[in-house]
Amino acid sequence: FWGLHMLPMGARIGTTSPRRKAMLLALRPDLRFVELRGNVDTRLRKWQEGQADALVLAAAGLDRLNRAAHVHQRFAVDELCPAPGQGALALETRCPHTPQDTAIHAAIAALNCPDVAFATTAERAVLNSLGGGCNLPLGAFCHRVDESWHLHAMVVSPDGDQVAHVIERASFDIAPEELGQRVAEALRTRGATELLGEPTLS
């Protein structure tokens, strides 16, 4: 298997994500990018046709589609930090104003995973606190480690030249919003506001 470090100088990477572009440039400033749109199979076909030297896709999606044979490198969180809430599944319902709505909420309550709900809320709090949208080069990933929460967050300048990275550890009694805001403030002290430029609300 080959990885990012084995690609030739000036390699063409297929991705449309500003976050992935910035974080990849922080690892390899020589990289170039091409926009390969479409579903996973379409992008894999375009890569195999030579339209790019490599693709960057969510490994979870490739695993789910039984395309893991195409995965040559799985990036660490401090290399390519996921977008806030990436990979989480959600159900949207109306507020429980009627008995029927209340029954629906009760029926789907068992599907809720408290750890995922906490992690997603904390990650989104980082994004919201920094006034960002989905097009910003910002990543956040929250997970349990032993007896504490770990929230990784990263902001990268679009050219990959500057990186603000925070790892915050917190006990289980913290609120996810508080954890996210704490991490956002730590990112600000490392220059994240300047790296992001003017907030882009979405």
PDB file of C-alpha atoms in Angstrom:
ATOM      1  CA  PHE A   1       0.000   0.000   0.000  1.00  0.00           C
ATOM      2  CA  TRP A   2       1.149   3.507  -0.778  1.00  0.00           C
ATOM      3  CA  GLY A   3       0.340   6.639   1.166  1.00  0.00           C
ATOM      4  CA  LEU A   4       0.444  10.398   0.879  1.00  0.00           C
ATOM      5  CA  HIS A   5       4.204  10.539   1.409  1.00  0.00           C
ATOM      6  CA  MET A   6       4.782   8.260  -1.593  1.00  0.00           C
ATOM      7  CA  LEU A   7       2.927  10.373  -4.147  1.00  0.00           C
ATOM      8  CA  PRO A   8       5.090  12.242  -6.682  1.00  0.00           C
ATOM      9  CA  MET A   9       5.823  15.954  -6.366  1.00  0.00           C
ATOM     10  CA  GLY A  10       2.862  18.018  -7.542  1.00  0.00           C
ATOM     11  CA  ALA A  11       0.501  15.063  -7.303  1.00  0.00           C
ATOM     12  CA  ARG A  12      -3.129  15.747  -8.190  1.00  0.00           C
ATOM     13  CA  ILE A  13      -5.574  15.011  -5.364  1.00  0.00           C
ATOM     14  CA  GLY A  14      -9.265  14.603  -6.047  1.00  0.00           C
ATOM     15  CA  THR A  15     -11.304  16.496  -3.444  1.00  0.00           C
ATOM     16  CA  THR A  16     -13.733  19.400  -3.379  1.00  0.00           C
ATOM     17  CA  SER A  17     -13.469  20.075   0.359  1.00  0.00           C
ATOM     18  CA  PRO A  18     -11.732  23.328   1.438  1.00  0.00           C
ATOM     19  CA  ARG A  19     -11.028  21.696   4.797  1.00  0.00           C
ATOM     20  CA  ARG A  20      -9.303  18.688   3.262  1.00  0.00           C
ATOM     21  CA  LYS A  21      -7.364  20.843   0.800  1.00  0.00           C
ATOM     22  CA  ALA A  22      -5.977  23.077   3.552  1.00  0.00           C
ATOM     23  CA  MET A  23      -5.071  20.179   5.846  1.00  0.00           C
ATOM     24  CA  LEU A  24      -3.429  18.242   3.041  1.00  0.00           C
ATOM     25  CA  LEU A  25      -1.403  21.312   2.065  1.00  0.00           C
ATOM     26  CA  ALA A  26      -0.208  21.526   5.665  1.00  0.00           C
ATOM     27  CA  LEU A  27       1.202  18.012   5.163  1.00  0.00           C
ATOM     28  CA  ARG A  28       2.329  18.399   1.532  1.00  0.00           C
ATOM     29  CA  PRO A  29       2.556  22.003   0.213  1.00  0.00           C
ATOM     30  CA  ASP A  30       3.352  20.746  -3.294  1.00  0.00           C
ATOM     31  CA  LEU A  31      -0.003  19.067  -3.850  1.00  0.00           C
ATOM     32  CA  ARG A  32      -2.477  20.179  -6.488  1.00  0.00           C
ATOM     33  CA  PHE A  33      -6.219  19.564  -6.454  1.00  0.00           C
ATOM     34  CA  VAL A  34      -8.837  18.576  -8.993  1.00  0.00           C
ATOM     35  CA  GLU A  35     -12.582  18.547  -8.423  1.00  0.00           C
ATOM     36  CA  LEU A  36     -13.996  15.092  -9.014  1.00  0.00           C
ATOM     37  CA  ARG A  37     -17.716  15.172  -8.311  1.00  0.00           C
ATOM     38  CA  GLY A  38     -20.231  12.354  -8.168  1.00  0.00           C
ATOM     39  CA  ASN A  39     -20.949   9.390  -5.959  1.00  0.00           C
ATOM     40  CA  VAL A  40     -18.199   7.120  -4.639  1.00  0.00           C
ATOM     41  CA  ASP A  41     -18.211   4.784  -7.635  1.00  0.00           C
ATOM     42  CA  THR A  42     -18.100   7.705 -10.074  1.00  0.00           C
ATOM     43  CA  ARG A  43     -15.129   9.260  -8.270  1.00  0.00           C
ATOM     44  CA  LEU A  44     -13.303   5.938  -8.131  1.00  0.00           C
ATOM     45  CA  ARG A  45     -13.856   5.480 -11.858  1.00  0.00           C
ATOM     46  CA  LYS A  46     -12.506   8.964 -12.622  1.00  0.00           C
ATOM     47  CA  TRP A  47      -9.456   8.229 -10.466  1.00  0.00           C
ATOM     48  CA  GLN A  48      -8.871   4.924 -12.255  1.00  0.00           C
ATOM     49  CA  GLU A  49      -9.131   6.788 -15.577  1.00  0.00           C
ATOM     50  CA  GLY A  50      -6.210   8.953 -14.457  1.00  0.00           C
ATOM     51  CA  GLN A  51      -8.053  12.189 -13.750  1.00  0.00           C
ATOM     52  CA  ALA A  52      -6.279  12.328 -10.358  1.00  0.00           C
ATOM     53  CA  ASP A  53      -3.313  10.622  -8.733  1.00  0.00           C
ATOM     54  CA  ALA A  54      -5.255   9.979  -5.526  1.00  0.00           C
ATOM     55  CA  LEU A  55      -8.649  10.591  -3.937  1.00  0.00           C
ATOM     56  CA  VAL A  56      -9.496  11.673  -0.416  1.00  0.00           C
ATOM     57  CA  LEU A  57     -12.820  10.211   0.687  1.00  0.00           C
ATOM     58  CA  ALA A  58     -14.437   9.327   3.993  1.00  0.00           C
ATOM     59  CA  ALA A  59     -13.178   5.866   4.932  1.00  0.00           C
ATOM     60  CA  ALA A  60     -16.439   5.167   6.768  1.00  0.00           C
ATOM     61  CA  GLY A  61     -18.325   5.464   3.490  1.00  0.00           C
ATOM     62  CA  LEU A  62     -15.893   3.193   1.656  1.00  0.00           C
ATOM     63  CA  ASP A  63     -16.117   0.632   4.462  1.00  0.00           C
ATOM     64  CA  ARG A  64     -19.913   0.732   4.374  1.00  0.00           C
ATOM     65  CA  LEU A  65     -19.942   0.243   0.593  1.00  0.00           C
ATOM     66  CA  ASN A  66     -17.417  -2.623   0.723  1.00  0.00           C
ATOM     67  CA  ARG A  67     -14.822  -0.524  -1.100  1.00  0.00           C
ATOM     68  CA  ALA A  68     -12.156  -0.749   1.612  1.00  0.00           C
ATOM     69  CA  ALA A  69      -9.751  -2.386  -0.857  1.00  0.00           C
ATOM     70  CA  HIS A  70      -9.296   1.091  -2.357  1.00  0.00           C
ATOM     71  CA  VAL A  71      -8.161   2.598   0.972  1.00  0.00           C
ATOM     72  CA  HIS A  72      -4.392   3.098   1.005  1.00  0.00           C
ATOM     73  CA  GLN A  73      -4.105   5.402   4.014  1.00  0.00           C
ATOM     74  CA  ARG A  74      -6.309   6.268   6.964  1.00  0.00           C
ATOM     75  CA  PHE A  75      -5.306   9.668   8.315  1.00  0.00           C
ATOM     76  CA  ALA A  76      -4.841  10.338  12.006  1.00  0.00           C
ATOM     77  CA  VAL A  77      -7.065  12.961  13.621  1.00  0.00           C
ATOM     78  CA  ASP A  78      -4.132  15.370  13.986  1.00  0.00           C
ATOM     79  CA  GLU A  79      -3.382  15.033  10.251  1.00  0.00           C
ATOM     80  CA  LEU A  80      -6.822  15.321   8.681  1.00  0.00           C
ATOM     81  CA  CYS A  81      -9.395  16.278  11.286  1.00  0.00           C
ATOM     82  CA  PRO A  82     -13.013  15.410  10.344  1.00  0.00           C
ATOM     83  CA  ALA A  83     -15.677  18.029   9.870  1.00  0.00           C
ATOM     84  CA  PRO A  84     -17.852  18.612  12.950  1.00  0.00           C
ATOM     85  CA  GLY A  85     -20.552  15.954  13.077  1.00  0.00           C
ATOM     86  CA  GLN A  86     -19.093  13.976  10.169  1.00  0.00           C
ATOM     87  CA  GLY A  87     -20.349  10.397  10.151  1.00  0.00           C
ATOM     88  CA  ALA A  88     -23.180  10.985  12.620  1.00  0.00           C
ATOM     89  CA  LEU A  89     -26.680   9.993  11.531  1.00  0.00           C
ATOM     90  CA  ALA A  90     -29.691  12.002  12.626  1.00  0.00           C
ATOM     91  CA  LEU A  91     -33.466  11.762  12.546  1.00  0.00           C
ATOM     92  CA  GLU A  92     -35.425  14.993  12.207  1.00  0.00           C
ATOM     93  CA  THR A  93     -38.889  15.218  13.740  1.00  0.00           C
ATOM     94  CA  ARG A  94     -41.388  17.853  14.747  1.00  0.00           C
ATOM     95  CA  CYS A  95     -41.424  19.137  18.291  1.00  0.00           C
ATOM     96  CA  PRO A  96     -43.768  17.005  20.434  1.00  0.00           C
ATOM     97  CA  HIS A  97     -46.821  19.307  20.335  1.00  0.00           C
ATOM     98  CA  THR A  98     -49.357  16.520  19.843  1.00  0.00           C
ATOM     99  CA  PRO A  99     -49.823  13.052  21.361  1.00  0.00           C
ATOM    100  CA  GLN A 100     -48.786  11.577  18.011  1.00  0.00           C
ATOM    101  CA  ASP A 101     -45.535  13.582  18.010  1.00  0.00           C
ATOM    102  CA  THR A 102     -44.835  12.510  21.596  1.00  0.00           C
ATOM    103  CA  ALA A 103     -45.358   8.882  20.615  1.00  0.00           C
ATOM    104  CA  ILE A 104     -42.935   9.243  17.710  1.00  0.00           C
ATOM    105  CA  HIS A 105     -40.298  10.732  19.994  1.00  0.00           C
ATOM    106  CA  ALA A 106     -40.765   7.874  22.442  1.00  0.00           C
ATOM    107  CA  ALA A 107     -40.532   5.280  19.667  1.00  0.00           C
ATOM    108  CA  ILE A 108     -37.227   6.555  18.311  1.00  0.00           C
ATOM    109  CA  ALA A 109     -35.617   7.370  21.678  1.00  0.00           C
ATOM    110  CA  ALA A 110     -34.012   3.926  21.797  1.00  0.00           C
ATOM    111  CA  LEU A 111     -32.105   4.729  18.601  1.00  0.00           C
ATOM    112  CA  ASN A 112     -30.252   7.594  20.236  1.00  0.00           C
ATOM    113  CA  CYS A 113     -26.615   6.953  21.155  1.00  0.00           C
ATOM    114  CA  PRO A 114     -25.687   9.244  24.079  1.00  0.00           C
ATOM    115  CA  ASP A 115     -21.977   9.219  23.218  1.00  0.00           C
ATOM    116  CA  VAL A 116     -22.601  10.219  19.605  1.00  0.00           C
ATOM    117  CA  ALA A 117     -25.088  12.886  20.688  1.00  0.00           C
ATOM    118  CA  PHE A 118     -22.553  14.352  23.117  1.00  0.00           C
ATOM    119  CA  ALA A 119     -19.686  14.242  20.629  1.00  0.00           C
ATOM    120  CA  THR A 120     -21.695  15.795  17.811  1.00  0.00           C
ATOM    121  CA  THR A 121     -23.008  18.570  20.041  1.00  0.00           C
ATOM    122  CA  ALA A 122     -19.501  19.386  21.293  1.00  0.00           C
ATOM    123  CA  GLU A 123     -18.057  19.406  17.767  1.00  0.00           C
ATOM    124  CA  ARG A 124     -20.831  21.639  16.457  1.00  0.00           C
ATOM    125  CA  ALA A 125     -20.352  23.989  19.417  1.00  0.00           C
ATOM    126  CA  VAL A 126     -16.774  24.568  18.244  1.00  0.00           C
ATOM    127  CA  LEU A 127     -18.026  25.470  14.777  1.00  0.00           C
ATOM    128  CA  ASN A 128     -20.864  27.656  16.044  1.00  0.00           C
ATOM    129  CA  SER A 129     -18.643  29.481  18.514  1.00  0.00           C
ATOM    130  CA  LEU A 130     -16.208  30.387  15.743  1.00  0.00           C
ATOM    131  CA  GLY A 131     -19.055  31.540  13.508  1.00  0.00           C
ATOM    132  CA  GLY A 132     -18.257  29.062  10.799  1.00  0.00           C
ATOM    133  CA  GLY A 133     -19.991  27.118   8.085  1.00  0.00           C
ATOM    134  CA  CYS A 134     -19.283  23.909   6.207  1.00  0.00           C
ATOM    135  CA  ASN A 135     -16.841  25.565   3.787  1.00  0.00           C
ATOM    136  CA  LEU A 136     -14.290  26.559   6.423  1.00  0.00           C
ATOM    137  CA  PRO A 137     -10.971  24.712   6.909  1.00  0.00           C
ATOM    138  CA  LEU A 138     -12.007  23.620  10.398  1.00  0.00           C
ATOM    139  CA  GLY A 139     -12.188  20.127  11.842  1.00  0.00           C
ATOM    140  CA  ALA A 140     -13.408  18.796  15.183  1.00  0.00           C
ATOM    141  CA  PHE A 141     -13.531  15.267  16.558  1.00  0.00           C
ATOM    142  CA  CYS A 142     -14.779  14.279  20.018  1.00  0.00           C
ATOM    143  CA  HIS A 143     -14.527  10.794  21.494  1.00  0.00           C
ATOM    144  CA  ARG A 144     -14.178   8.896  24.758  1.00  0.00           C
ATOM    145  CA  VAL A 145     -10.714   7.929  25.945  1.00  0.00           C
ATOM    146  CA  ASP A 146     -10.683   5.877  29.150  1.00  0.00           C
ATOM    147  CA  GLU A 147     -12.503   8.000  31.736  1.00  0.00           C
ATOM    148  CA  SER A 148     -12.645  11.310  29.887  1.00  0.00           C
ATOM    149  CA  TRP A 149     -13.753  13.082  26.735  1.00  0.00           C
ATOM    150  CA  HIS A 150     -11.120  14.126  24.219  1.00  0.00           C
ATOM    151  CA  LEU A 151     -11.996  16.870  21.761  1.00  0.00           C
ATOM    152  CA  HIS A 152      -9.532  17.475  18.932  1.00  0.00           C
ATOM    153  CA  ALA A 153     -10.029  20.607  16.850  1.00  0.00           C
ATOM    154  CA  MET A 154      -7.972  22.080  14.053  1.00  0.00           C
ATOM    155  CA  VAL A 155      -8.101  25.259  11.994  1.00  0.00           C
ATOM    156  CA  VAL A 156      -5.797  25.640   8.990  1.00  0.00           C
ATOM    157  CA  SER A 157      -5.126  28.595   6.725  1.00  0.00           C
ATOM    158  CA  PRO A 158      -6.363  27.925   3.163  1.00  0.00           C
ATOM    159  CA  ASP A 159      -2.775  27.604   1.900  1.00  0.00           C
ATOM    160  CA  GLY A 160      -1.912  25.132   4.656  1.00  0.00           C
ATOM    161  CA  ASP A 161       0.891  27.351   5.922  1.00  0.00           C
ATOM    162  CA  GLN A 162      -0.483  27.912   9.429  1.00  0.00           C
ATOM    163  CA  VAL A 163      -2.227  25.469  11.754  1.00  0.00           C
ATOM    164  CA  ALA A 164      -4.021  25.947  15.065  1.00  0.00           C
ATOM    165  CA  HIS A 165      -4.546  22.624  16.832  1.00  0.00           C
ATOM    166  CA  VAL A 166      -6.130  21.953  20.228  1.00  0.00           C
ATOM    167  CA  ILE A 167      -6.710  18.762  22.210  1.00  0.00           C
ATOM    168  CA  GLU A 168      -8.942  19.297  25.233  1.00  0.00           C
ATOM    169  CA  ARG A 169      -9.588  16.613  27.834  1.00  0.00           C
ATOM    170  CA  ALA A 170     -12.624  16.860  30.088  1.00  0.00           C
ATOM    171  CA  SER A 171     -14.463  14.766  32.647  1.00  0.00           C
ATOM    172  CA  PHE A 172     -17.800  13.168  31.868  1.00  0.00           C
ATOM    173  CA  ASP A 173     -19.765  15.695  33.911  1.00  0.00           C
ATOM    174  CA  ILE A 174     -19.087  18.561  31.503  1.00  0.00           C
ATOM    175  CA  ALA A 175     -21.805  19.802  29.151  1.00  0.00           C
ATOM    176  CA  PRO A 176     -20.964  19.292  25.453  1.00  0.00           C
ATOM    177  CA  GLU A 177     -21.633  22.951  24.663  1.00  0.00           C
ATOM    178  CA  GLU A 178     -19.206  24.027  27.368  1.00  0.00           C
ATOM    179  CA  LEU A 179     -16.522  21.684  26.069  1.00  0.00           C
ATOM    180  CA  GLY A 180     -16.961  22.972  22.527  1.00  0.00           C
ATOM    181  CA  GLN A 181     -16.841  26.605  23.580  1.00  0.00           C
ATOM    182  CA  ARG A 182     -13.733  25.955  25.675  1.00  0.00           C
ATOM    183  CA  VAL A 183     -11.981  24.457  22.665  1.00  0.00           C
ATOM    184  CA  ALA A 184     -13.111  27.295  20.401  1.00  0.00           C
ATOM    185  CA  GLU A 185     -11.641  29.814  22.833  1.00  0.00           C
ATOM    186  CA  ALA A 186      -8.370  27.875  22.930  1.00  0.00           C
ATOM    187  CA  LEU A 187      -8.299  27.966  19.128  1.00  0.00           C
ATOM    188  CA  ARG A 188      -8.831  31.732  19.197  1.00  0.00           C
ATOM    189  CA  THR A 189      -5.808  32.174  21.445  1.00  0.00           C
ATOM    190  CA  ARG A 190      -3.814  30.278  18.805  1.00  0.00           C
ATOM    191  CA  GLY A 191      -4.903  32.632  16.033  1.00  0.00           C
ATOM    192  CA  ALA A 192      -7.852  30.692  14.603  1.00  0.00           C
ATOM    193  CA  THR A 193      -9.916  33.829  13.993  1.00  0.00           C
ATOM    194  CA  GLU A 194      -7.222  35.267  11.751  1.00  0.00           C
ATOM    195  CA  LEU A 195      -6.787  31.965   9.925  1.00  0.00           C
ATOM    196  CA  LEU A 196     -10.491  31.696   9.211  1.00  0.00           C
ATOM    197  CA  GLY A 197     -10.869  35.310   8.129  1.00  0.00           C
ATOM    198  CA  GLU A 198     -14.349  36.731   8.062  1.00  0.00           C
ATOM    199  CA  PRO A 199     -16.975  34.248   9.375  1.00  0.00           C
ATOM    200  CA  THR A 200     -19.094  32.569   6.749  1.00  0.00           C
ATOM    201  CA  LEU A 201     -22.475  31.752   8.220  1.00  0.00           C
ATOM    202  CA  SER A 202     -24.537  28.962   6.728  1.00  0.00           C
TER     203      SER A 202
END
